[in-house]
Short mmCIF file of C-alpha atoms in Angstrom, two decimals:
data_model
loop_
_atom_site.label_atom_id
_atom_site.label_comp_id
_atom_site.label_asym_id
_atom_site.label_seq_id
_atom_site.Cartn_x
_atom_site.Cartn_y
_atom_site.Cartn_z
CA MET A 1 49.38 -221.72 29.65
CA VAL A 2 48.41 -223.15 26.26
CA PHE A 3 44.71 -222.81 27.14
CA GLU A 4 45.12 -219.15 28.19
CA LYS A 5 46.95 -218.32 24.97
CA THR A 6 44.34 -220.13 22.90
CA VAL A 7 41.47 -218.20 24.51
CA LEU A 8 43.30 -214.88 24.25
CA ASN A 9 44.24 -215.67 20.67
CA LYS A 10 40.59 -216.16 19.79
CA ALA A 11 39.53 -212.99 21.61
CA LEU A 12 42.20 -210.85 19.91
CA SER A 13 41.25 -212.21 16.51
CA SER A 14 37.96 -210.30 16.75
CA ALA A 15 39.07 -207.33 18.85
CA PHE A 16 40.11 -204.86 16.12
CA ASP A 17 38.92 -203.74 12.70
CA ILE A 18 42.47 -203.12 11.42
CA PRO A 19 45.12 -205.77 10.66
CA ILE A 20 47.50 -206.26 13.60
CA GLU A 21 50.27 -208.58 14.73
CA VAL A 22 50.66 -209.92 18.25
CA THR A 23 53.83 -211.44 19.70
CA TYR A 24 52.98 -213.56 22.73
CA TRP A 25 55.08 -214.20 25.83
CA ASN A 26 56.35 -217.47 24.33
CA GLY A 27 57.83 -215.59 21.36
CA LYS A 28 55.25 -216.73 18.82
CA THR A 29 53.75 -214.06 16.53
CA GLU A 30 50.22 -214.17 15.12
CA LYS A 31 48.62 -211.89 12.54
CA TYR A 32 44.95 -210.93 12.72
CA GLY A 33 43.14 -209.35 9.79
CA ASP A 34 44.00 -208.98 6.13
CA GLY A 35 46.24 -206.37 4.58
CA THR A 36 49.26 -204.42 5.76
CA THR A 37 49.82 -204.63 9.52
CA GLN A 38 49.00 -201.31 11.17
CA ALA A 39 50.09 -202.10 14.74
CA HIS A 40 52.20 -204.68 16.56
CA ILE A 41 51.48 -205.65 20.16
CA THR A 42 54.11 -207.49 22.20
CA PHE A 43 53.15 -209.26 25.44
CA ASN A 44 56.26 -209.38 27.64
CA LYS A 45 54.51 -211.48 30.28
CA LYS A 46 51.73 -214.02 30.46
CA PHE A 47 48.22 -212.62 30.79
CA SER A 48 45.18 -214.57 31.85
CA PHE A 49 42.10 -213.97 29.78
CA SER A 50 39.98 -213.88 32.95
CA ASP A 51 41.92 -210.83 34.20
CA LEU A 52 41.76 -209.12 30.84
CA SER A 53 38.06 -209.73 30.35
CA ALA A 54 37.06 -208.34 33.78
CA THR A 55 38.60 -204.85 33.40
CA PRO A 56 40.47 -204.87 30.08
CA THR A 57 41.34 -201.17 29.88
CA LEU A 58 42.73 -201.12 33.41
CA VAL A 59 44.75 -204.33 33.08
CA LEU A 60 46.19 -203.37 29.72
CA ALA A 61 46.87 -199.77 30.78
CA GLU A 62 48.79 -200.88 33.87
CA ALA A 63 50.69 -203.39 31.76
CA TYR A 64 51.62 -200.66 29.30
CA MET A 65 52.69 -198.33 32.12
CA ASN A 66 54.95 -201.07 33.50
CA GLU A 67 56.32 -202.11 30.07
CA GLU A 68 54.70 -205.53 30.25
CA ILE A 69 53.11 -204.63 26.91
CA GLU A 70 54.72 -202.72 24.07
CA ILE A 71 52.87 -201.22 21.11
CA ASP A 72 54.56 -200.48 17.80
CA GLY A 73 52.24 -198.17 15.91
CA SER A 74 49.61 -195.62 16.82
CA ILE A 75 48.02 -196.29 20.21
CA GLN A 76 45.20 -193.93 19.25
CA GLU A 77 44.36 -195.83 16.07
CA LEU A 78 44.61 -199.19 17.85
CA ILE A 79 42.15 -198.13 20.57
CA ALA A 80 39.83 -196.41 18.09
CA SER A 81 39.83 -199.66 16.11
CA ALA A 82 38.71 -201.60 19.19
CA TYR A 83 35.92 -199.09 19.83
CA ARG A 84 34.73 -199.41 16.24
CA LYS A 85 34.77 -203.21 16.33
CA SER A 86 31.39 -204.47 17.44
CA GLY A 87 31.63 -206.98 20.28
CA SER A 88 35.33 -206.42 21.05
CA PHE A 89 36.12 -207.77 24.52
CA LEU A 90 38.49 -204.80 24.95
CA THR A 91 35.56 -202.39 25.17
CA ASP A 92 33.34 -204.52 27.38
CA GLN A 93 33.48 -202.97 30.86
CA SER A 94 30.30 -204.67 32.12
CA GLY A 95 32.01 -206.26 35.11
CA PHE A 96 33.55 -202.99 36.18
CA SER A 97 30.38 -201.04 35.46
CA LYS A 98 28.29 -203.03 37.92
CA ALA A 99 30.83 -202.56 40.68
CA ILE A 100 31.45 -198.87 40.08
CA MET A 101 27.75 -197.95 40.06
CA LYS A 102 27.69 -198.44 43.84
CA ARG A 103 30.32 -195.73 44.17
CA LEU A 104 28.62 -193.50 41.61
CA LEU A 105 25.40 -193.62 43.55
CA GLY A 106 27.13 -193.08 46.87
CA ASN A 107 28.13 -189.91 48.68
CA HIS A 108 30.38 -187.67 46.55
CA ASP A 109 30.72 -184.98 49.24
CA GLN A 110 32.74 -181.77 49.24
CA LYS A 111 35.79 -183.30 50.93
CA GLU A 112 35.88 -186.09 48.36
CA SER A 113 35.41 -183.60 45.51
CA ARG A 114 38.38 -181.55 46.72
CA GLU A 115 40.57 -184.65 47.01
CA ASP A 116 39.61 -185.77 43.51
CA ILE A 117 40.44 -182.39 41.99
CA HIS A 118 43.69 -182.16 43.94
CA SER A 119 44.85 -185.55 42.65
CA HIS A 120 44.61 -184.40 39.03
CA TYR A 121 45.03 -180.64 38.79
CA ASP A 122 47.58 -180.18 41.56
CA ILE A 123 50.22 -182.36 39.93
CA GLY A 124 51.85 -178.99 39.40
CA ASN A 125 51.53 -176.09 36.99
CA ASP A 126 54.98 -176.88 35.60
CA PHE A 127 53.76 -180.28 34.39
CA TYR A 128 50.87 -178.79 32.43
CA LYS A 129 52.98 -175.91 31.11
CA LYS A 130 55.17 -178.45 29.34
CA TRP A 131 52.48 -179.50 26.86
CA LEU A 132 49.48 -177.16 27.07
CA ASP A 133 49.46 -174.01 24.94
CA PRO A 134 50.49 -170.64 26.46
CA THR A 135 46.91 -169.90 27.58
CA MET A 136 47.12 -172.89 29.96
CA THR A 137 43.71 -174.06 28.78
CA TYR A 138 42.99 -177.69 29.64
CA SER A 139 39.76 -178.31 27.74
CA CYS A 140 38.51 -178.73 24.20
CA ALA A 141 39.63 -176.02 21.77
CA TYR A 142 37.49 -174.64 18.94
CA PHE A 143 39.09 -174.85 15.49
CA GLU A 144 37.50 -172.38 13.10
CA HIS A 145 39.72 -173.85 10.38
CA GLU A 146 42.03 -176.86 10.12
CA GLU A 147 45.29 -174.89 10.12
CA MET A 148 44.55 -172.98 13.31
CA SER A 149 47.19 -173.22 16.05
CA LEU A 150 46.14 -174.70 19.37
CA GLU A 151 46.63 -171.38 21.14
CA ASP A 152 44.44 -169.55 18.62
CA ALA A 153 41.84 -172.32 18.81
CA GLN A 154 41.70 -172.07 22.61
CA ILE A 155 41.16 -168.32 22.39
CA ALA A 156 38.53 -168.91 19.68
CA LYS A 157 36.77 -171.30 22.09
CA VAL A 158 36.58 -168.57 24.73
CA HIS A 159 35.18 -166.10 22.20
CA HIS A 160 32.70 -168.72 20.97
CA ILE A 161 31.42 -169.24 24.51
CA LEU A 162 31.15 -165.56 25.40
CA ASP A 163 29.58 -164.72 22.04
CA LYS A 164 26.97 -167.46 22.47
CA LEU A 165 25.98 -165.83 25.75
CA ASN A 166 25.45 -162.54 23.89
CA SER A 167 27.11 -160.95 26.90
CA LYS A 168 26.97 -157.18 27.44
CA PRO A 169 29.56 -154.92 29.15
CA GLY A 170 28.90 -154.36 32.84
CA GLY A 171 27.33 -157.77 33.36
CA ARG A 172 28.45 -160.18 36.07
CA LEU A 173 29.87 -163.55 35.04
CA LEU A 174 30.53 -166.62 37.19
CA ASP A 175 32.92 -169.27 35.88
CA ILE A 176 32.37 -172.56 37.75
CA GLY A 177 35.65 -174.46 37.56
CA CYS A 178 37.72 -171.58 36.18
CA GLY A 179 40.91 -173.53 35.50
CA TRP A 180 43.88 -171.24 34.90
CA GLY A 181 41.60 -168.31 34.17
CA THR A 182 41.83 -167.71 30.41
CA LEU A 183 38.06 -167.30 30.03
CA ILE A 184 37.56 -164.85 32.87
CA PHE A 185 40.56 -162.76 31.83
CA LYS A 186 39.22 -162.47 28.28
CA ALA A 187 35.72 -161.76 29.59
CA ALA A 188 37.03 -158.93 31.75
CA GLN A 189 39.43 -157.44 29.23
CA GLU A 190 37.48 -157.74 25.98
CA TYR A 191 33.82 -158.04 27.02
CA GLY A 192 33.76 -155.62 29.95
CA LEU A 193 32.38 -158.20 32.39
CA ASP A 194 32.90 -158.37 36.15
CA CYS A 195 34.06 -161.93 36.72
CA VAL A 196 34.12 -164.43 39.55
CA GLY A 197 35.97 -167.73 39.19
CA VAL A 198 35.82 -170.71 41.54
CA THR A 199 38.18 -173.67 41.71
CA LEU A 200 39.13 -176.42 44.14
CA SER A 201 42.70 -176.56 42.83
CA ASP A 202 45.33 -174.79 44.94
CA GLU A 203 47.65 -174.55 41.94
CA GLN A 204 44.99 -172.94 39.74
CA TYR A 205 43.81 -170.58 42.47
CA TYR A 206 47.22 -169.07 43.16
CA TYR A 207 48.02 -168.89 39.44
CA VAL A 208 44.79 -167.00 38.63
CA ARG A 209 45.11 -164.65 41.58
CA LYS A 210 48.69 -163.69 40.68
CA LYS A 211 47.88 -163.26 36.99
CA ALA A 212 44.91 -161.01 37.84
CA GLU A 213 47.32 -158.82 39.82
CA ASP A 214 49.91 -158.87 37.04
CA LEU A 215 47.27 -157.78 34.51
CA GLY A 216 45.85 -155.11 36.81
CA LEU A 217 42.45 -156.82 36.85
CA GLN A 218 41.96 -157.12 40.62
CA ASP A 219 38.78 -155.03 40.40
CA LYS A 220 37.36 -157.03 37.49
CA VAL A 221 38.38 -160.60 38.35
CA LYS A 222 37.89 -162.39 41.66
CA VAL A 223 38.84 -166.00 42.26
CA PHE A 224 37.79 -168.19 45.17
CA LEU A 225 39.32 -171.45 46.38
CA ILE A 226 35.94 -172.87 47.28
CA ASP A 227 33.42 -175.53 46.40
CA TYR A 228 31.01 -173.99 43.90
CA ARG A 229 28.12 -175.04 46.14
CA ASP A 230 29.37 -172.72 48.90
CA LEU A 231 29.67 -169.52 46.87
CA LYS A 232 28.02 -166.45 48.47
CA GLU A 233 28.39 -163.79 45.78
CA GLY A 234 24.77 -163.15 44.82
CA GLU A 235 23.28 -163.64 41.37
CA PHE A 236 24.93 -163.38 37.97
CA ASP A 237 23.88 -162.32 34.49
CA TYR A 238 25.98 -165.08 32.94
CA ILE A 239 27.51 -168.38 33.99
CA THR A 240 30.15 -170.40 32.21
CA SER A 241 31.37 -173.83 33.20
CA VAL A 242 33.90 -175.62 31.01
CA GLY A 243 34.95 -179.20 31.69
CA MET A 244 33.40 -179.13 35.16
CA PHE A 245 30.31 -181.32 35.37
CA GLU A 246 32.42 -184.41 34.55
CA HIS A 247 33.90 -184.04 38.07
CA VAL A 248 30.79 -183.65 40.22
CA GLY A 249 29.70 -187.31 40.22
CA LYS A 250 26.49 -188.87 38.94
CA GLU A 251 24.62 -188.26 42.18
CA ASN A 252 25.44 -184.52 42.16
CA LEU A 253 24.52 -183.66 38.58
CA GLU A 254 21.00 -182.60 39.50
CA MET A 255 22.39 -180.32 42.22
CA TYR A 256 24.96 -178.89 39.81
CA PHE A 257 22.32 -177.73 37.32
CA GLN A 258 20.12 -176.52 40.18
CA LYS A 259 23.00 -174.37 41.43
CA VAL A 260 23.40 -172.92 37.93
CA TYR A 261 19.73 -171.92 38.13
CA ASP A 262 20.09 -170.52 41.65
CA TYR A 263 23.11 -168.37 40.76
CA LEU A 264 21.51 -166.86 37.65
CA LYS A 265 19.43 -163.69 37.64
CA PRO A 266 15.98 -163.98 36.03
CA ASN A 267 16.52 -164.39 32.26
CA GLY A 268 20.23 -164.90 32.88
CA ARG A 269 22.10 -167.31 30.62
CA ALA A 270 24.64 -170.08 31.13
CA LEU A 271 26.96 -171.86 28.72
CA ILE A 272 27.81 -175.34 30.02
CA HIS A 273 30.58 -177.13 28.12
CA GLY A 274 31.49 -180.70 28.99
CA ILE A 275 32.26 -184.24 27.90
CA THR A 276 29.00 -186.04 27.19
CA GLY A 277 28.12 -189.51 25.97
CA GLN A 278 25.78 -189.95 23.04
CA HIS A 279 25.03 -193.50 24.18
CA ARG A 280 23.82 -195.36 27.25
CA GLY A 281 26.40 -196.67 29.69
CA ALA A 282 28.09 -196.30 33.05
CA GLY A 283 30.09 -193.23 32.01
CA VAL A 284 33.24 -194.40 33.78
CA ASP A 285 36.42 -196.15 32.64
CA PRO A 286 38.40 -198.12 35.25
CA PHE A 287 41.81 -196.86 34.07
CA ILE A 288 40.73 -193.21 34.12
CA GLU A 289 38.85 -193.67 37.40
CA LYS A 290 41.94 -195.10 39.13
CA TYR A 291 44.75 -193.01 37.67
CA ILE A 292 43.44 -189.83 36.07
CA PHE A 293 40.03 -188.58 37.26
CA PRO A 294 38.98 -190.36 40.46
CA GLY A 295 35.32 -189.71 41.13
CA GLY A 296 34.63 -188.61 37.56
CA TYR A 297 31.50 -189.50 35.63
CA ILE A 298 30.55 -188.79 32.00
CA PRO A 299 26.78 -188.25 31.71
CA ASN A 300 24.90 -188.84 28.49
CA VAL A 301 22.88 -186.22 26.62
CA ALA A 302 19.55 -187.50 27.96
CA GLU A 303 20.77 -187.23 31.57
CA ASN A 304 21.92 -183.66 31.15
CA ILE A 305 18.77 -182.54 29.35
CA ASP A 306 16.68 -184.15 32.08
CA HIS A 307 18.65 -182.28 34.77
CA ILE A 308 18.34 -179.02 32.81
CA MET A 309 14.56 -179.40 32.70
CA THR A 310 14.37 -180.46 36.35
CA ALA A 311 16.22 -177.27 37.29
CA LYS A 312 13.64 -175.27 35.29
CA LEU A 313 16.28 -174.03 32.87
CA GLN A 314 15.41 -173.89 29.17
CA LEU A 315 17.68 -174.96 26.34
CA ASP A 316 18.65 -172.33 23.76
CA ASP A 317 21.30 -174.20 21.82
CA LEU A 318 23.21 -177.50 21.80
CA GLU A 319 26.44 -177.98 19.84
CA PRO A 320 28.57 -181.16 19.66
CA LEU A 321 32.32 -180.52 19.33
CA ARG A 322 33.60 -184.11 19.12
CA ARG A 323 36.04 -183.54 16.25
CA HIS A 324 37.41 -180.43 17.95
CA TYR A 325 38.34 -182.40 21.08
CA GLN A 326 39.91 -185.18 19.03
CA LYS A 327 42.14 -182.59 17.34
CA THR A 328 42.91 -180.88 20.67
CA LEU A 329 44.03 -184.16 22.21
CA GLU A 330 46.14 -185.07 19.19
CA ILE A 331 48.01 -181.78 19.47
CA TRP A 332 48.40 -182.21 23.23
CA ASN A 333 49.91 -185.63 22.62
CA GLU A 334 52.30 -184.24 19.99
CA ASN A 335 53.40 -181.63 22.52
CA TYR A 336 53.66 -184.21 25.28
CA ILE A 337 55.86 -186.58 23.25
CA LYS A 338 58.35 -183.73 22.84
CA VAL A 339 58.71 -183.41 26.62
CA PHE A 340 58.32 -187.11 27.46
CA ASP A 341 61.94 -187.46 28.57
CA GLU A 342 61.60 -184.46 30.92
CA VAL A 343 58.45 -185.92 32.47
CA GLU A 344 60.11 -189.32 32.84
CA THR A 345 63.09 -187.75 34.62
CA GLU A 346 60.85 -185.79 37.01
CA MET A 347 57.94 -188.19 37.57
CA GLY A 348 59.19 -191.64 36.63
CA ARG A 349 58.71 -193.82 33.56
CA PRO A 350 55.35 -195.43 34.50
CA PHE A 351 53.82 -191.97 35.06
CA ALA A 352 55.22 -190.67 31.78
CA ARG A 353 53.89 -193.68 29.85
CA MET A 354 50.54 -193.38 31.63
CA TRP A 355 49.97 -189.86 30.32
CA THR A 356 50.78 -190.56 26.69
CA LEU A 357 48.46 -193.57 26.90
CA TYR A 358 45.75 -191.42 28.48
CA LEU A 359 45.99 -188.67 25.86
CA GLN A 360 45.94 -191.11 22.95
CA ALA A 361 43.17 -193.22 24.46
CA CYS A 362 40.98 -190.13 24.89
CA ALA A 363 41.69 -189.03 21.32
CA ALA A 364 40.66 -192.51 20.20
CA SER A 365 37.42 -192.31 22.19
CA PHE A 366 36.48 -189.07 20.46
CA GLU A 367 37.62 -190.36 17.08
CA ALA A 368 35.38 -193.42 17.37
CA GLY A 369 32.43 -191.45 18.75
CA ASN A 370 32.60 -193.31 22.04
CA ILE A 371 32.37 -189.93 23.77
CA ASP A 372 31.57 -186.39 22.67
CA VAL A 373 31.88 -182.89 24.07
CA ILE A 374 28.80 -180.70 23.96
CA GLN A 375 28.01 -177.06 24.67
CA TYR A 376 24.61 -176.41 26.27
CA LEU A 377 23.33 -172.84 26.16
CA VAL A 378 20.51 -172.42 28.69
CA THR A 379 18.35 -169.61 30.05
CA LYS A 380 16.72 -169.07 33.42
CA GLY A 381 13.47 -168.15 31.74
CA SER A 382 11.91 -168.65 28.33
CA SER A 383 14.32 -170.04 25.72
CA GLY A 384 15.91 -167.40 23.52
CA GLN A 385 15.10 -164.58 25.94
CA GLY A 386 17.47 -161.71 25.15
CA LEU A 387 19.05 -163.51 22.19
CA PRO A 388 18.90 -162.65 18.47
CA LEU A 389 16.48 -164.73 16.40
CA SER A 390 19.27 -166.16 14.23
CA ARG A 391 22.33 -168.11 15.35
CA GLU A 392 24.54 -165.89 13.17
CA TYR A 393 25.43 -163.73 16.18
CA MET A 394 27.43 -166.65 17.62
CA PHE A 395 30.00 -166.57 14.85
CA LYS A 396 31.77 -163.24 15.08
CA LYS A 397 35.15 -162.87 13.39
CA TYR A 398 38.19 -161.59 15.28
#
């Protein structure tokens, strides 16, 4: 026991770049770093360093979910601090990475894809309604200015995407992974596009279908509960895909971009928006893999560009939105904290704690630059075909 505490004590002393205090299971408190303490960690049980060092984010996340660890202070800032600290054992997932690569390179088939999506998005619309904005948009918003509300920023994101496409009324648009439909509803109502959305989520499918009927858009908006690879709706002038490629698996990324090419008309354009690493690595976290997004994989920029070129698409524009997703997640977490007690009552305390940890951990990842979110504008044809010479057209005011 003394040896384990000594080893963990040494590891924690170099794990963060902010001053913290740690109270161990024997009641003793240690301070690490100079200056005013910014976070206090309490271990309510003994932890072996060998367990922590193998899959630190998973072990600590499960301990937090089960109240074996308590954190007084900002979880986001604590995790961001660990990401910023070079050599922190808390961000070393090398043991997990080697094991998970076998799965990543395995068969991520359609049945598995549907199960993965179901496990996350079919928790229930009521759960997401509690803390998302009224548009029910579960992806990075676009803040044109700091004071913008989340709802306005989500609508601005939709406009930003559709404006980048330089879409024209009467065109056909396919939204791969349409979520709760905000983009295709705006595209139909305000841009005069005929829209098709695809999703593997039962909850999202029935929500979008009913809303299309409520809005009188049945002739302009179709939604299919189908794997995007099985769509038989011809070619499209435009394709959007927001927060989708993170779910297809490493081995299916090439196919994903090839399908984008196949579904586009000649000189058609696609706007692909997704979480992307600006570093080398496995692209998977054990906590998120087990509890949040099973089967998910975050590709890096080089991977996506390589797949874009392999699919014979050409890049028109690339825009990182890291700070926008950090702000989105911070607002989501503020909203979530307000309904924490409701979620705990309905889903149980470990689940409720898991989600606030997840939202703050993701915000920390974006804050530290551990991950990014990037919009790729691509053309099935020569780059810039059908687009203005200047990027000014992308920034219309509403």
